[in-house]
Amino acid sequence: MFYDHFYEKGTYYSAASLQPVFSSETKFNSGTGWPSFYQPFDPAHLHELRDMSHGMLRVEIRCKRCDGHLGHVFEDGPAPTGLRYCLNSVSLDFVAEGQELKLKQG
């Protein structure tokens, strides 16, 4: 599923570790084509790394539990943080408000 134009209420989890990483409460339409958030579920759930790939300096965000790539964070987001966390949809699993997280089989 692609989460760019997806606005159900709930929580986004790291697809690899099933750790909560973002809430729909902080999601916004950045116009970039990527699901974007201005704040993580819990900053302690993310790890930030300097990324100099593709000829630019960026900050990569990874899941602290599994070290899986989630996306990048930029300093051009809305208030109150001024941050824009751009996420890769395939790195996320969404659980709607009121639903339970289902463990993956296999």
C-alpha atoms as an extended CHARMM CRD file, in Angstrom:
* protein
*
       106  EXT
         1         1  MET       CA              0.0000000000        0.0000000000        0.0000000000  PROA      1               0.0000000000
         2         2  PHE       CA              1.1440000000        3.5480000000       -0.7290000000  PROA      2               0.0000000000
         3         3  TYR       CA              0.4720000000        5.9400000000        2.1460000000  PROA      3               0.0000000000
         4         4  ASP       CA              0.9840000000        9.3350000000        0.4790000000  PROA      4               0.0000000000
         5         5  HSD       CA             -2.7420000000       10.0910000000        0.0420000000  PROA      5               0.0000000000
         6         6  PHE       CA             -3.9110000000        7.8560000000        2.8880000000  PROA      6               0.0000000000
         7         7  TYR       CA             -5.4930000000        9.6070000000        5.8670000000  PROA      7               0.0000000000
         8         8  GLU       CA             -7.1180000000        7.0140000000        8.1150000000  PROA      8               0.0000000000
         9         9  LYS       CA             -6.5520000000        7.4550000000       11.8470000000  PROA      9               0.0000000000
        10        10  GLY       CA             -4.0880000000        5.0570000000       13.4140000000  PROA      10              0.0000000000
        11        11  THR       CA             -0.4480000000        4.1860000000       13.8870000000  PROA      11              0.0000000000
        12        12  TYR       CA              2.3340000000        3.4690000000       11.4020000000  PROA      12              0.0000000000
        13        13  TYR       CA              4.7830000000        0.7290000000       12.3800000000  PROA      13              0.0000000000
        14        14  SER       CA              8.1800000000       -0.2740000000       11.0400000000  PROA      14              0.0000000000
        15        15  ALA       CA              7.2620000000       -3.1280000000        8.6860000000  PROA      15              0.0000000000
        16        16  ALA       CA             10.3730000000       -5.0650000000        9.7000000000  PROA      16              0.0000000000
        17        17  SER       CA             10.2420000000       -4.7580000000       13.4960000000  PROA      17              0.0000000000
        18        18  LEU       CA              6.6040000000       -3.8000000000       14.1850000000  PROA      18              0.0000000000
        19        19  GLN       CA              7.7560000000       -0.9220000000       16.3830000000  PROA      19              0.0000000000
        20        20  PRO       CA              5.4610000000        2.1450000000       16.2800000000  PROA      20              0.0000000000
        21        21  VAL       CA              7.2160000000        4.9600000000       14.4050000000  PROA      21              0.0000000000
        22        22  PHE       CA              4.5710000000        7.5550000000       13.3970000000  PROA      22              0.0000000000
        23        23  SER       CA              0.9870000000        8.5010000000       14.2300000000  PROA      23              0.0000000000
        24        24  SER       CA             -1.6710000000        9.6810000000       11.8030000000  PROA      24              0.0000000000
        25        25  GLU       CA             -2.0980000000       12.6730000000       14.1400000000  PROA      25              0.0000000000
        26        26  THR       CA              1.1920000000       14.1470000000       12.8320000000  PROA      26              0.0000000000
        27        27  LYS       CA              0.7340000000       13.2470000000        9.1360000000  PROA      27              0.0000000000
        28        28  PHE       CA              0.3900000000       16.0290000000        6.5570000000  PROA      28              0.0000000000
        29        29  ASN       CA              0.3100000000       16.4630000000        2.7790000000  PROA      29              0.0000000000
        30        30  SER       CA              3.7790000000       17.7350000000        1.8690000000  PROA      30              0.0000000000
        31        31  GLY       CA              3.1250000000       17.6480000000       -1.8750000000  PROA      31              0.0000000000
        32        32  THR       CA              6.2820000000       15.5580000000       -2.3480000000  PROA      32              0.0000000000
        33        33  GLY       CA              4.6570000000       12.2360000000       -3.2460000000  PROA      33              0.0000000000
        34        34  TRP       CA              5.9110000000       10.6650000000       -0.0030000000  PROA      34              0.0000000000
        35        35  PRO       CA              3.9650000000       10.0710000000        3.2120000000  PROA      35              0.0000000000
        36        36  SER       CA              5.1090000000       12.8950000000        5.4760000000  PROA      36              0.0000000000
        37        37  PHE       CA              4.9470000000       13.5350000000        9.2050000000  PROA      37              0.0000000000
        38        38  TYR       CA              6.1370000000       16.4370000000       11.3650000000  PROA      38              0.0000000000
        39        39  GLN       CA              6.9210000000       14.3240000000       14.4400000000  PROA      39              0.0000000000
        40        40  PRO       CA              7.7250000000       10.6710000000       15.2220000000  PROA      40              0.0000000000
        41        41  PHE       CA              5.6090000000        8.4640000000       17.4860000000  PROA      41              0.0000000000
        42        42  ASP       CA              8.5690000000        8.4270000000       19.9050000000  PROA      42              0.0000000000
        43        43  PRO       CA             11.9660000000        9.9120000000       18.9680000000  PROA      43              0.0000000000
        44        44  ALA       CA             13.6380000000        7.0590000000       20.8710000000  PROA      44              0.0000000000
        45        45  HSD       CA             12.2500000000        4.6380000000       18.2330000000  PROA      45              0.0000000000
        46        46  LEU       CA             14.3270000000        6.2370000000       15.4560000000  PROA      46              0.0000000000
        47        47  HSD       CA             18.0140000000        6.4400000000       14.6550000000  PROA      47              0.0000000000
        48        48  GLU       CA             19.3400000000        9.3320000000       12.5310000000  PROA      48              0.0000000000
        49        49  LEU       CA             22.3420000000        8.9840000000       10.2250000000  PROA      49              0.0000000000
        50        50  ARG       CA             24.1640000000       11.3980000000        7.9550000000  PROA      50              0.0000000000
        51        51  ASP       CA             23.4490000000       10.4280000000        4.3350000000  PROA      51              0.0000000000
        52        52  MET       CA             25.6630000000       11.8560000000        1.5910000000  PROA      52              0.0000000000
        53        53  SER       CA             24.3830000000        9.6190000000       -1.2230000000  PROA      53              0.0000000000
        54        54  HSD       CA             23.1020000000       11.0000000000       -4.5470000000  PROA      54              0.0000000000
        55        55  GLY       CA             25.3210000000       14.0830000000       -4.3010000000  PROA      55              0.0000000000
        56        56  MET       CA             23.4380000000       15.7200000000       -1.4320000000  PROA      56              0.0000000000
        57        57  LEU       CA             23.5680000000       15.9080000000        2.3570000000  PROA      57              0.0000000000
        58        58  ARG       CA             20.4800000000       14.4670000000        4.0490000000  PROA      58              0.0000000000
        59        59  VAL       CA             19.5370000000       12.8710000000        7.3580000000  PROA      59              0.0000000000
        60        60  GLU       CA             18.4120000000        9.2640000000        6.9960000000  PROA      60              0.0000000000
        61        61  ILE       CA             16.0240000000        7.8240000000        9.5580000000  PROA      61              0.0000000000
        62        62  ARG       CA             16.0710000000        4.1750000000       10.5400000000  PROA      62              0.0000000000
        63        63  CYS       CA             14.0970000000        2.0550000000       12.9450000000  PROA      63              0.0000000000
        64        64  LYS       CA             16.1160000000        1.8340000000       16.1530000000  PROA      64              0.0000000000
        65        65  ARG       CA             14.9130000000       -1.7370000000       16.8100000000  PROA      65              0.0000000000
        66        66  CYS       CA             15.8250000000       -3.3430000000       13.4540000000  PROA      66              0.0000000000
        67        67  ASP       CA             17.9960000000       -0.6500000000       11.7840000000  PROA      67              0.0000000000
        68        68  GLY       CA             15.6830000000       -0.7430000000        8.7420000000  PROA      68              0.0000000000
        69        69  HSD       CA             15.6050000000        2.3020000000        6.4250000000  PROA      69              0.0000000000
        70        70  LEU       CA             12.4100000000        4.3380000000        6.8630000000  PROA      70              0.0000000000
        71        71  GLY       CA             13.1720000000        7.5110000000        4.9220000000  PROA      71              0.0000000000
        72        72  HSD       CA             14.7070000000       10.9500000000        5.5260000000  PROA      72              0.0000000000
        73        73  VAL       CA             14.0130000000       13.9930000000        7.6820000000  PROA      73              0.0000000000
        74        74  PHE       CA             14.2340000000       17.5750000000        6.4060000000  PROA      74              0.0000000000
        75        75  GLU       CA             13.9900000000       20.9650000000        8.1180000000  PROA      75              0.0000000000
        76        76  ASP       CA             11.2100000000       22.3670000000        5.9180000000  PROA      76              0.0000000000
        77        77  GLY       CA              8.1170000000       20.9770000000        7.6060000000  PROA      77              0.0000000000
        78        78  PRO       CA              5.1510000000       22.6570000000        9.2850000000  PROA      78              0.0000000000
        79        79  ALA       CA              4.7780000000       23.9160000000       12.8480000000  PROA      79              0.0000000000
        80        80  PRO       CA              5.1500000000       22.9560000000       15.5780000000  PROA      80              0.0000000000
        81        81  THR       CA              8.4360000000       21.1400000000       14.7980000000  PROA      81              0.0000000000
        82        82  GLY       CA              9.4630000000       22.5540000000       11.4170000000  PROA      82              0.0000000000
        83        83  LEU       CA             10.4520000000       18.9990000000       10.4260000000  PROA      83              0.0000000000
        84        84  ARG       CA              9.3060000000       16.8760000000        7.4940000000  PROA      84              0.0000000000
        85        85  TYR       CA              9.8390000000       13.1460000000        7.9280000000  PROA      85              0.0000000000
        86        86  CYS       CA              9.4910000000       11.6760000000        4.4160000000  PROA      86              0.0000000000
        87        87  LEU       CA              8.8030000000        7.9600000000        4.6500000000  PROA      87              0.0000000000
        88        88  ASN       CA              9.0160000000        5.0850000000        2.2260000000  PROA      88              0.0000000000
        89        89  SER       CA              5.5900000000        3.3940000000        2.1830000000  PROA      89              0.0000000000
        90        90  VAL       CA              7.0710000000       -0.0990000000        1.8200000000  PROA      90              0.0000000000
        91        91  SER       CA              8.9100000000        0.3540000000        5.1260000000  PROA      91              0.0000000000
        92        92  LEU       CA              5.6000000000        0.8700000000        6.9720000000  PROA      92              0.0000000000
        93        93  ASP       CA              2.6500000000       -1.1430000000        8.2110000000  PROA      93              0.0000000000
        94        94  PHE       CA             -0.4990000000        0.7300000000        9.2350000000  PROA      94              0.0000000000
        95        95  VAL       CA             -2.8890000000       -0.2550000000       12.0170000000  PROA      95              0.0000000000
        96        96  ALA       CA             -6.1810000000        1.6350000000       12.1220000000  PROA      96              0.0000000000
        97        97  GLU       CA             -7.3470000000        3.2410000000       15.3450000000  PROA      97              0.0000000000
        98        98  GLY       CA             -9.1870000000        0.6460000000       17.4430000000  PROA      98              0.0000000000
        99        99  GLN       CA             -7.5480000000       -2.3000000000       15.6490000000  PROA      99              0.0000000000
       100       100  GLU       CA             -4.8430000000       -4.5960000000       17.0180000000  PROA      100             0.0000000000
       101       101  LEU       CA             -1.4080000000       -5.0830000000       15.5420000000  PROA      101             0.0000000000
       102       102  LYS       CA             -1.2490000000       -8.5430000000       13.9650000000  PROA      102             0.0000000000
       103       103  LEU       CA              2.0470000000      -10.4060000000       14.1350000000  PROA      103             0.0000000000
       104       104  LYS       CA              3.3620000000      -11.6140000000       10.8110000000  PROA      104             0.0000000000
       105       105  GLN       CA              3.5580000000      -15.3180000000       10.1030000000  PROA      105             0.0000000000
       106       106  GLY       CA              6.6030000000      -16.8730000000        8.5530000000  PROA      106             0.0000000000
